[in-house]
Short mmCIF file of C-alpha atoms and ligand atoms in Angstrom, two decimals:
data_model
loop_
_atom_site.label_atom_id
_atom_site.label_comp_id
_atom_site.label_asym_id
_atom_site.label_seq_id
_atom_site.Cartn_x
_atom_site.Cartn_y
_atom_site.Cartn_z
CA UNK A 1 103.26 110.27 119.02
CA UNK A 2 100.68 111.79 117.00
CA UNK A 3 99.96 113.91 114.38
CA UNK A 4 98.00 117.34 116.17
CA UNK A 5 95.74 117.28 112.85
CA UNK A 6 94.25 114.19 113.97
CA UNK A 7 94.35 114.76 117.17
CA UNK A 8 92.03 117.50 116.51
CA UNK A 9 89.60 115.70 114.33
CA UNK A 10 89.63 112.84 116.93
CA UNK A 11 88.82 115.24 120.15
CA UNK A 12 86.08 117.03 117.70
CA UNK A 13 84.68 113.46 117.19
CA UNK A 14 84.59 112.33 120.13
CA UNK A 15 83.13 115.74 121.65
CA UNK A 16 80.55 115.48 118.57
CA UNK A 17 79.52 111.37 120.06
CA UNK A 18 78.97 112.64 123.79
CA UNK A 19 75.39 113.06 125.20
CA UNK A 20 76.35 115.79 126.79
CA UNK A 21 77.50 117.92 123.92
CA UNK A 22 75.80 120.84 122.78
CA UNK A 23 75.26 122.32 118.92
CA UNK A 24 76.07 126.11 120.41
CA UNK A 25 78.80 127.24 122.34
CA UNK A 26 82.44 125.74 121.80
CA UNK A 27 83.46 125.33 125.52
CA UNK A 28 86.89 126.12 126.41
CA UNK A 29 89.11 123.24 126.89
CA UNK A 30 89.53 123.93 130.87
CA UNK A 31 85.66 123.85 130.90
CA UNK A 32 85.42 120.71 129.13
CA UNK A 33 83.98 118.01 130.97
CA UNK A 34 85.76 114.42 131.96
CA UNK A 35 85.15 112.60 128.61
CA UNK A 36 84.60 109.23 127.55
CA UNK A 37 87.73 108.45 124.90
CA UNK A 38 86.10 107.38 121.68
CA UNK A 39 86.18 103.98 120.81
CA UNK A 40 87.77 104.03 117.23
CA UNK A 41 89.46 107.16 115.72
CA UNK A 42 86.96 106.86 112.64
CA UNK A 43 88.85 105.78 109.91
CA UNK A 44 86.93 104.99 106.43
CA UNK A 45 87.75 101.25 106.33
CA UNK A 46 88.41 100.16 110.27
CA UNK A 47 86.23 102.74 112.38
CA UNK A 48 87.04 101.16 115.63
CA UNK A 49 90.77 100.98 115.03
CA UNK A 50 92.62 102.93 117.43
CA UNK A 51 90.88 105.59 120.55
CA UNK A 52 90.22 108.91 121.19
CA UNK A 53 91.58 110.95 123.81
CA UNK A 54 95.26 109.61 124.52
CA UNK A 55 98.78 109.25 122.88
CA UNK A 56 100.83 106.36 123.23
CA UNK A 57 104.81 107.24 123.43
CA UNK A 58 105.81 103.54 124.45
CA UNK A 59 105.07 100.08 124.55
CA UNK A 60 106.78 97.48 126.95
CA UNK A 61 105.67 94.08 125.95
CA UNK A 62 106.63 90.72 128.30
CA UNK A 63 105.18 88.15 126.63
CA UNK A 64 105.39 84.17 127.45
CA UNK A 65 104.43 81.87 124.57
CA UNK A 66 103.52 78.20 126.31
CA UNK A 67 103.96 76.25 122.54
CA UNK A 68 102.23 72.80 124.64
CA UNK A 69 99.13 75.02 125.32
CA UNK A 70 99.33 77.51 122.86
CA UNK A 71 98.67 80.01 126.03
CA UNK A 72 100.12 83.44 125.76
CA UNK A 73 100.47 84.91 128.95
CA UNK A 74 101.56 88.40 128.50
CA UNK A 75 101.66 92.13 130.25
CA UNK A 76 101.93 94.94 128.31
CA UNK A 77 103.32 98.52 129.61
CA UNK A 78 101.77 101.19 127.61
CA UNK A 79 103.14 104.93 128.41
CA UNK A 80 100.85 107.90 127.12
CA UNK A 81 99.99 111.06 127.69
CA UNK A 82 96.36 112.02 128.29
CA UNK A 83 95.12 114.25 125.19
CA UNK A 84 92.25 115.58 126.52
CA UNK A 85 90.22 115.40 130.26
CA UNK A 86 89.64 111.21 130.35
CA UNK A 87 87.44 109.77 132.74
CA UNK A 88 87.32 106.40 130.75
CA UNK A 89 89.07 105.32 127.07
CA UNK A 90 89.67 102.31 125.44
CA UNK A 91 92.64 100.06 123.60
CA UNK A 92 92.05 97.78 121.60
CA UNK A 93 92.51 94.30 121.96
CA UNK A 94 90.46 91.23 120.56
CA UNK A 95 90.03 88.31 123.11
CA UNK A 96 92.10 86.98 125.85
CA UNK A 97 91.15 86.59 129.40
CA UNK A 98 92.34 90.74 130.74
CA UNK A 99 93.16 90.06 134.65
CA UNK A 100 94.71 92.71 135.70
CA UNK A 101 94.42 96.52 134.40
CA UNK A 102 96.47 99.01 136.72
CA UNK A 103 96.75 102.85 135.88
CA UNK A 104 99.31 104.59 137.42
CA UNK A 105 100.05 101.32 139.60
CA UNK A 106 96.62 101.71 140.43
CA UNK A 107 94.11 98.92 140.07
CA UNK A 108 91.24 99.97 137.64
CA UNK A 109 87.73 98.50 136.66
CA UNK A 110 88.12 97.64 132.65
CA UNK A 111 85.15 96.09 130.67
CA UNK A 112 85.43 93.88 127.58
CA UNK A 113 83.16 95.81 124.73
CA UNK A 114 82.48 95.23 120.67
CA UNK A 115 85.20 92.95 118.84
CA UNK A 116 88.30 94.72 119.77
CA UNK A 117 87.57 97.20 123.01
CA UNK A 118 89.30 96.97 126.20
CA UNK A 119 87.18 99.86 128.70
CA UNK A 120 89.44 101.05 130.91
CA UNK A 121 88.13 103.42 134.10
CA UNK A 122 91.28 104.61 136.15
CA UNK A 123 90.25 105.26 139.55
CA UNK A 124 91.28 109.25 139.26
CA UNK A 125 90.00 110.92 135.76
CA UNK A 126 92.86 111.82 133.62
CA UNK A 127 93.65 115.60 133.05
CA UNK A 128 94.59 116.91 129.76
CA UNK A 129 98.39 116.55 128.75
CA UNK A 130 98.94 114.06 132.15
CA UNK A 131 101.31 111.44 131.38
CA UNK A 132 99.53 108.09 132.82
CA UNK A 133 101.17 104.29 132.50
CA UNK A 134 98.27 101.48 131.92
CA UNK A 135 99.51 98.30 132.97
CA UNK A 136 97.50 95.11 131.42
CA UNK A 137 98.23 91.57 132.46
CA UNK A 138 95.91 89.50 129.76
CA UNK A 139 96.28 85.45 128.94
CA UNK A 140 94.70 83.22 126.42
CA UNK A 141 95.32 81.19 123.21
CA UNK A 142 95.14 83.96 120.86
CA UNK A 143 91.99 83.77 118.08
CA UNK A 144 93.35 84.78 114.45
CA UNK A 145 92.45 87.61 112.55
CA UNK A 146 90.57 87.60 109.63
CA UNK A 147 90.34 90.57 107.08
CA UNK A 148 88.13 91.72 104.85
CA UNK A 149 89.80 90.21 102.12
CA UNK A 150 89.65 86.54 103.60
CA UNK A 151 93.44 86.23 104.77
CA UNK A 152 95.07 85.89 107.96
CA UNK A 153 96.57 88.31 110.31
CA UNK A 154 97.51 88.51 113.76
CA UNK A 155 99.43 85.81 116.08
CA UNK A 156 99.08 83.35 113.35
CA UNK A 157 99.82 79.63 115.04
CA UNK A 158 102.47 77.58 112.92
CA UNK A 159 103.85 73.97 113.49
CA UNK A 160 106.79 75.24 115.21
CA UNK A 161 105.62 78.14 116.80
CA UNK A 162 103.66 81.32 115.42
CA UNK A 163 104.03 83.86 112.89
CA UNK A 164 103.09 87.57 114.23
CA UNK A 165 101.78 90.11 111.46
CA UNK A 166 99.27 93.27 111.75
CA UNK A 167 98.37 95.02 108.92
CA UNK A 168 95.78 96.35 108.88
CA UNK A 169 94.31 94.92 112.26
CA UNK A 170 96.26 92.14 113.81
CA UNK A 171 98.08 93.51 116.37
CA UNK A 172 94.98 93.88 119.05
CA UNK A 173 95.22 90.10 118.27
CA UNK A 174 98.24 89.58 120.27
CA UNK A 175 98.89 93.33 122.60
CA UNK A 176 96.05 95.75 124.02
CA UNK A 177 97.08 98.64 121.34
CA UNK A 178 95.98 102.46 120.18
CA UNK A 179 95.61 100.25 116.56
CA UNK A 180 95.84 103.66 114.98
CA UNK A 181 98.79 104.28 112.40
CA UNK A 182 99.27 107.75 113.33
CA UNK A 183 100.31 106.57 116.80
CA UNK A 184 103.72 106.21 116.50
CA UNK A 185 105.11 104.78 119.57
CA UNK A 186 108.87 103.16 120.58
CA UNK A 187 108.10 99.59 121.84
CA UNK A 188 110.56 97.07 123.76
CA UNK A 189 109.45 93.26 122.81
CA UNK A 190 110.54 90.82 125.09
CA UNK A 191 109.26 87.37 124.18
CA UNK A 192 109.93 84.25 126.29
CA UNK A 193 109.54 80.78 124.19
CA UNK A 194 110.73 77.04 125.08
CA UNK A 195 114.72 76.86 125.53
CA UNK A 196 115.68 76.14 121.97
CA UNK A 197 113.18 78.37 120.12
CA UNK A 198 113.64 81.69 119.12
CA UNK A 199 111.89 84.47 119.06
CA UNK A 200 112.42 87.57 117.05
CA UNK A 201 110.40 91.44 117.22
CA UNK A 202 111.41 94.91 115.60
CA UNK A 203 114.54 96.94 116.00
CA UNK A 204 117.76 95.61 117.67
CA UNK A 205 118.31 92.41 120.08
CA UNK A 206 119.32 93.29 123.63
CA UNK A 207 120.07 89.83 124.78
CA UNK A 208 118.30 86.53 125.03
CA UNK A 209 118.85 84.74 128.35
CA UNK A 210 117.97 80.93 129.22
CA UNK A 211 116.41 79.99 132.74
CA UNK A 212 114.58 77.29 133.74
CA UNK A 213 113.70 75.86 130.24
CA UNK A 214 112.30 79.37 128.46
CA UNK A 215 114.76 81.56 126.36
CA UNK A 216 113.46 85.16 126.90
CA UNK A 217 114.61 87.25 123.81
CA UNK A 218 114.13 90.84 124.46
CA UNK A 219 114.29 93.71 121.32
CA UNK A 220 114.56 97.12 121.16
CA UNK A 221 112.44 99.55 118.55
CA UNK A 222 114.09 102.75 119.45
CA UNK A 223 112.42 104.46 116.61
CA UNK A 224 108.52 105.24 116.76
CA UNK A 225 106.32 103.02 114.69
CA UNK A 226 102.68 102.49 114.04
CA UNK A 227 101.17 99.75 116.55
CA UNK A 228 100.32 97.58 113.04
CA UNK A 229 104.18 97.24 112.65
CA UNK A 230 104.96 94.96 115.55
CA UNK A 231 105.87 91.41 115.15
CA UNK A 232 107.01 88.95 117.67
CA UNK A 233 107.40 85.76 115.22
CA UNK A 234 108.86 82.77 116.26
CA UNK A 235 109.77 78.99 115.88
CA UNK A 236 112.63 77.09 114.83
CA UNK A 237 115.20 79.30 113.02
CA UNK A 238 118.27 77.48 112.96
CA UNK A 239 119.89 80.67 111.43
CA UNK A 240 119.39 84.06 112.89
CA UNK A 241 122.74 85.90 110.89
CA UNK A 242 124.29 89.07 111.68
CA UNK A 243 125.44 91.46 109.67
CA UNK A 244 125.74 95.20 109.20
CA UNK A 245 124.99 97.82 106.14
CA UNK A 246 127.78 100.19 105.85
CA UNK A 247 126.64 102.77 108.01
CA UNK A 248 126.77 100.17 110.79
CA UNK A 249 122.82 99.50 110.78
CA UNK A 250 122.23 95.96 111.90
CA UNK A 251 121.17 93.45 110.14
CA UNK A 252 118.69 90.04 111.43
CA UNK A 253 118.39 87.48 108.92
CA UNK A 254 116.29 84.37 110.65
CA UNK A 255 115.31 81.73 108.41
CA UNK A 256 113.40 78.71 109.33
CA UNK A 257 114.29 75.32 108.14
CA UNK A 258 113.81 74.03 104.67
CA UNK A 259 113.75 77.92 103.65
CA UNK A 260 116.01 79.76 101.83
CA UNK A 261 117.52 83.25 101.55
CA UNK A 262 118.66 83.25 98.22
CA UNK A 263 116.27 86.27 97.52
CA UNK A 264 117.77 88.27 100.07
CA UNK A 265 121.73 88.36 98.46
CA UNK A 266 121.30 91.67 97.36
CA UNK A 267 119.88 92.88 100.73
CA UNK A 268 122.78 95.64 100.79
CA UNK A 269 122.45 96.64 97.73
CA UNK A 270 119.10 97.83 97.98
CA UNK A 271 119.37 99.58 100.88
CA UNK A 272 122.40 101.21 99.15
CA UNK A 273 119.91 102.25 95.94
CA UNK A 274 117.00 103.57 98.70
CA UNK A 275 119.02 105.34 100.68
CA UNK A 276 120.82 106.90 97.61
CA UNK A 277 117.20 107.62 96.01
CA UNK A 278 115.04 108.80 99.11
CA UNK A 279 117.24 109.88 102.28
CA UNK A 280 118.73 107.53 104.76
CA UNK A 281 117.25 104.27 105.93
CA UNK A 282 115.09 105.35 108.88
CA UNK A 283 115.80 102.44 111.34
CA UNK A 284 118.06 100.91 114.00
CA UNK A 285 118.25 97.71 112.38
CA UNK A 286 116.80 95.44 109.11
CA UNK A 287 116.29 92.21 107.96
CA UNK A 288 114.26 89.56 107.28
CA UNK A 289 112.19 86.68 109.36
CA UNK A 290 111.99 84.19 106.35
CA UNK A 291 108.89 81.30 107.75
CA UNK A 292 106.32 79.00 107.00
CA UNK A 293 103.88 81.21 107.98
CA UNK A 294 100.61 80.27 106.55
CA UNK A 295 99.20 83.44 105.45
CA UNK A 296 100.21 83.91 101.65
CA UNK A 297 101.24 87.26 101.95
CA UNK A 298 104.73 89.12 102.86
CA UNK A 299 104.48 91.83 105.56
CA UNK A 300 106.73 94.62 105.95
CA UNK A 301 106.87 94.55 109.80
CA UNK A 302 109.26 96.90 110.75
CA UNK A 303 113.35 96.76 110.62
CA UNK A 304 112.53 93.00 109.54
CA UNK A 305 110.01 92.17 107.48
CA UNK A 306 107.75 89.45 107.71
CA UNK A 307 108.27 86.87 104.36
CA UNK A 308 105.72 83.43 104.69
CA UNK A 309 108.10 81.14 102.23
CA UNK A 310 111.51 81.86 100.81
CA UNK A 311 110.88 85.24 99.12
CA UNK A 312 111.81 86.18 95.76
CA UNK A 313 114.19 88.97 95.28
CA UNK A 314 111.37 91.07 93.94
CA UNK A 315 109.75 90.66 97.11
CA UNK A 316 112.70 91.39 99.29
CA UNK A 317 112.89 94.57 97.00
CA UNK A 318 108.69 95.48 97.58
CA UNK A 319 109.22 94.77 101.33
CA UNK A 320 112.46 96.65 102.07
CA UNK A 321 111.42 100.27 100.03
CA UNK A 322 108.18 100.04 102.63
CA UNK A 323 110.86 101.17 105.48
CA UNK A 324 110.62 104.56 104.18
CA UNK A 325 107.28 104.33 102.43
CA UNK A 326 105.00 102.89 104.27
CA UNK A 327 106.47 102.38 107.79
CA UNK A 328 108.68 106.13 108.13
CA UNK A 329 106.13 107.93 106.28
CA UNK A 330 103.14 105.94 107.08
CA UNK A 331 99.25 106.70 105.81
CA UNK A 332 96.82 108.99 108.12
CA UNK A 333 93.92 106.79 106.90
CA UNK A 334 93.85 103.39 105.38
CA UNK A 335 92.08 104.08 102.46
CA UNK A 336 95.31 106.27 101.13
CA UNK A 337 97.43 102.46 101.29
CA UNK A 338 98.91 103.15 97.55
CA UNK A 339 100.83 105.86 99.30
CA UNK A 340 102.57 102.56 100.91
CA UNK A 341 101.99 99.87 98.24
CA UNK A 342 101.87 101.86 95.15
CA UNK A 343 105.06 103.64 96.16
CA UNK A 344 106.44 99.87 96.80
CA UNK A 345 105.76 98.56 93.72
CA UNK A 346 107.85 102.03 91.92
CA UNK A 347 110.61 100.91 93.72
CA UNK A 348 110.67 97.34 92.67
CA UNK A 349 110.68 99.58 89.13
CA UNK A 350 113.24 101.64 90.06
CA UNK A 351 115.48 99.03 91.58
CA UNK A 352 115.19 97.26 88.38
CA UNK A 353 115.78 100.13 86.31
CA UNK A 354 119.34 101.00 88.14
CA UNK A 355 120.35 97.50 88.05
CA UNK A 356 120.36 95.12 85.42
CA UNK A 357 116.68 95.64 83.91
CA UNK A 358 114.24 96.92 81.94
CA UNK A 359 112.99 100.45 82.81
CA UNK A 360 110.26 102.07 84.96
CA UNK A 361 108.95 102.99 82.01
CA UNK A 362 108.74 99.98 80.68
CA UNK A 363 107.19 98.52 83.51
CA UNK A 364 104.47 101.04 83.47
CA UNK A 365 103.84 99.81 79.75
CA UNK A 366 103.64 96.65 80.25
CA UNK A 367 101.65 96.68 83.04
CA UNK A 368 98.92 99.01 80.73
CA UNK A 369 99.47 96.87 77.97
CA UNK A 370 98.09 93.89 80.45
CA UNK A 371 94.88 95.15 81.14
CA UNK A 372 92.09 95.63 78.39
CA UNK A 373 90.00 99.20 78.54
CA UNK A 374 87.30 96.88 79.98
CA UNK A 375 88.97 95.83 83.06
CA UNK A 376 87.68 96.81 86.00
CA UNK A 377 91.26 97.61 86.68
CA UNK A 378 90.82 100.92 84.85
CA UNK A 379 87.46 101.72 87.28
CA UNK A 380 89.20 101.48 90.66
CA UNK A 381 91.37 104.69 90.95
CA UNK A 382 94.04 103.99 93.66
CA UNK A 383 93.23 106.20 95.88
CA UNK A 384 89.16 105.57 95.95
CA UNK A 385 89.20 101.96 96.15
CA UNK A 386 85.85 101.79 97.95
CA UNK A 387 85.72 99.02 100.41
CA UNK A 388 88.43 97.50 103.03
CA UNK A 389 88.47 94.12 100.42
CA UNK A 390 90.29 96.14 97.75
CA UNK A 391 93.09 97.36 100.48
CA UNK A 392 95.61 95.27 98.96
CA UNK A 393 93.86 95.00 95.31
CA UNK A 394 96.00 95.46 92.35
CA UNK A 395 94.58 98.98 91.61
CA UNK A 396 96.75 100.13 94.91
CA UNK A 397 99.63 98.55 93.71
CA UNK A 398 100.01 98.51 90.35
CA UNK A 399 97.95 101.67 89.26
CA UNK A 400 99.36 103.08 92.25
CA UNK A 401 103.02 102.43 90.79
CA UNK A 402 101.63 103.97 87.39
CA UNK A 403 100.67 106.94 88.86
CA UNK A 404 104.47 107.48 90.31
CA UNK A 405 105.58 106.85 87.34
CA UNK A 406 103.15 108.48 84.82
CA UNK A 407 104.20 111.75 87.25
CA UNK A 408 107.75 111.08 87.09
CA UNK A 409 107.38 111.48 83.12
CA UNK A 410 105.15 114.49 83.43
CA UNK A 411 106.87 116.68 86.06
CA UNK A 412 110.52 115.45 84.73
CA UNK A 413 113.22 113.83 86.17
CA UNK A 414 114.93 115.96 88.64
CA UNK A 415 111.80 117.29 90.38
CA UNK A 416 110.46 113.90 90.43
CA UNK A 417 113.41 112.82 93.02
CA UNK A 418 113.67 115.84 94.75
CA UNK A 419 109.47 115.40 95.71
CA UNK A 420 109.92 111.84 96.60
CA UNK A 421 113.04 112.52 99.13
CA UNK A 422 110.91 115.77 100.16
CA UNK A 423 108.08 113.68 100.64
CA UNK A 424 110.44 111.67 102.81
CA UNK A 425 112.23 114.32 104.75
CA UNK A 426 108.93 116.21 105.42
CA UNK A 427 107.16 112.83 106.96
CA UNK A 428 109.27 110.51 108.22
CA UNK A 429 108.16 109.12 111.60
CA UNK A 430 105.18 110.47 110.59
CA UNK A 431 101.74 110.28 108.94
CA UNK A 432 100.49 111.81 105.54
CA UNK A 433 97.30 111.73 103.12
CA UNK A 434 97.25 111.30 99.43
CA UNK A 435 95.94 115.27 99.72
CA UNK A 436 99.14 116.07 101.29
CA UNK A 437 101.10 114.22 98.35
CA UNK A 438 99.39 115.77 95.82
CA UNK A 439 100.33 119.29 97.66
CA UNK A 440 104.09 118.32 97.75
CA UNK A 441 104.00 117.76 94.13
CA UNK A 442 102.89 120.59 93.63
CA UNK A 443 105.24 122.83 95.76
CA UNK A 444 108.21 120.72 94.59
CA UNK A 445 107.47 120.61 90.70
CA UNK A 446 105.91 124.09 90.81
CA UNK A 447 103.34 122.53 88.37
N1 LIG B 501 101.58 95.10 102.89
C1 LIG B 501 101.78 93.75 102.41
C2 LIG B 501 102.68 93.89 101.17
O1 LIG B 501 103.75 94.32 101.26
C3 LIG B 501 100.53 93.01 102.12
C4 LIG B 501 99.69 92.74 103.32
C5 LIG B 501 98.49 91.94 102.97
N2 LIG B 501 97.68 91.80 104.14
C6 LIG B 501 96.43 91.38 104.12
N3 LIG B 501 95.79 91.36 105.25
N4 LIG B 501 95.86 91.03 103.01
O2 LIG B 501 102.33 93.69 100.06
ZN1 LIG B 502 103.57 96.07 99.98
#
């Protein structure tokens, strides 16, 4: 799914790029010519991120992880629907050996371009609004990610198996994807590890079945979900618990060994407070993968976030508010992230505030107090933070979580929740800009 605004900007982008293009005369779209999709949707921080000239509804993953070799063999399903006339477009995905790339059943010549292009040429040119399948059968041992910031992202290898994140540009690390948040897309994840192992990906689990020495877990995201979302972690977890929320949403709790999940005993509880606070939980399911996962970070992977260690409560608080900001209502570009981790750190405010703490308020005073008028804190505003390094700075977070609150004390209380479950309502499942935030404030507060 996509959002038509960026549709439009893509198509004009990509209509801009081609030689054939002319200044004068906007052709009609029937007289368009077969295009070349664009090979990145343009955003500010990651211009090669995601393609031009398609829409992914689904992804089917199969996916075999050999933990002797390290090999992952997989095939990846990807429905979509054609968004303008295609003679060629691109996904994204960064190494692996591609051997097979079938459109429409149909065997198609693909080439392997830049750091994260997969060419793909279908042997009949796509018309606009045609729904089209692209089948690709890739292998390899799969090469980390590294960000602009120096850490680790992608199908991160761990002693006992790996641990799967993508934000912001892992997931071509591990499936050929439209890397573009504002391609929502429902995505089956069936992952087949050594008999023993197990293996754990978004949304609900369907079944996992043992044959021949390989346990083949296979999950359900029924919900659509930015491509950066996925995760497929998995290793030894001794403990994968069940449980529910009230409302019968399940929950996955998987925990590797010599973890714990202390932080996560008042799981419910916060789902209970977000719910109450912004609308109801957006998912199928929740929970938490709890691992040894090398990366120093927490990811908010959807339905079940990622945690590398036994995660603090805190954490588990940051991580679970992201299901509605962040991963329902998800950023159009990446350098608007404060609309996901400035939002996230409010909440770890808030949740504190209508439990047993000190207020959002107080929070916000403290965390000015902290900073002296030199800091270079103060020159960063959250929502112009420059370069791709500073995506997960503390100016997105923590000035980000100022500004909610700082507007919360300007605009008043009860406007202040009715914007942020408007902002919700209005964009969940989909995409928004910090423009579009500032416009909802405005329409809800009337200031
Ligand atoms: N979004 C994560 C969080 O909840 C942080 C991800 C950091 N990723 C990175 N590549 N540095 O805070
Ligand atoms: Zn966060």
């Amino acid at each position: 799914m996509h959002r038509s605004i960026i549709v439009a900007g893509a198509i004009a982008l990509v209509t801009a790029a081609a030689p054939t293009a002319t200044a004068q005369a906007a052709p009609s779209p029937s007289a368009k010519p077969f295009a070349e999709g664009a090979a990145g949707v343009g955003d500010p921080f990651f211009p090669f991120a995601g393609n031009g000239g398609y829409d992914v509804g689904h992804y089917d993953l199969a996916l075999k992880y050999d933990y002797s070799t390290q090999v992952l063999d997989g095939t990846a399903t990807l429905q979509a629907r054609a968004l303008q006339k295609l003679r060629r477009f691109n996904v994204d995905l960064r190494g692996f050996d591609v051997t097979s790339v079938r459109v429409n059943g149909k065997a198609s010549t693909f080439a392997r371009t830049g750091e994260q292009e997969l060419e793909i040429t279908p042997r009949t040119p796509l018309i606009t609004g045609q729904a089209f399948t692209v089948r690709v059968s890739y292998k390899g041992v799969p090469q980390t990610v590294i960000d602009p910031d120096g850490s680790s992202e992608g199908w991160v290898k761990t002693t006992d198996g790996a641990f799967v994140v993508g934000e912001p540009q892992g997931s071509p690390g591990w499936f050929p994807a439209n890397d573009d948040p504002n391609d929502k897309a429902t995505f089956d994840i069936a992952v087949a590890v050594p008999a023993g192992k197990t293996a754990l990906a978004n949304g609900v689990l369907l079944s996992s079945a043992t044959d021949g020495g390989w346990t083949t877990w296979r999950w359900r995201q029924a919900q659509p979900m930015s491509a950066y979302l996925a995760t497929a972690t998995n290793g030894d977890f001794p403990s994968l618990v069940t449980g529910a929320l009230p409302d019968g949403t399940l929950i996955y709790n998987a925990i590797a060994p010599g973890l714990n999940g202390d932080g996560l005993a008042r799981q419910k509880e916060i789902h209970a407070l977000f719910s109450e606070l912004f609308g109801p939980y957006p998912f199928g399911a929740t929970g938490a993968i709890i691992d040894d996962g090398g990366v120093d970070y927490a990811l908010e992977t959807a339905t079940k976030a990622n945690y590398d260690g036994s995660p603090s409560e805190q954490t588990v608080v940051h991580e679970i508010s992201h299901e509605w900001f962040g991963n329902a209502v998800t950023l159009e570009q990446w350098p608007d992230i404060w609309l996901h981790e400035g939002f996230a750190r409010w909440s770890q405010w808030i949740f504190t505030e209508k439990t047993d703490g000190p207020t959002a308020a107080a929070a916000f005073r403290k965390a000015y107090n902290a900073r002296p008028a030199e800091s270079d804190f103060w020159t960063l505003p959250p929502a112009d933070l420059g370069e791709p390094a500073n995506l997960f700075a503390a100016q997105a977070y923590v000035r980000g979580g100022m500004t909610l609150q700082a507007l919360r004390e300007t605009i008043g209380e009860v406007p202040f929740f009715r914007l942020l479950r408007t902002w919700y309502a209005e964009n969940r499942y989909a995409n928004a800009s910090t423009a579009d935030f500032v416009a909802t404030a405005e329409r809800v507060s009337g200031q």
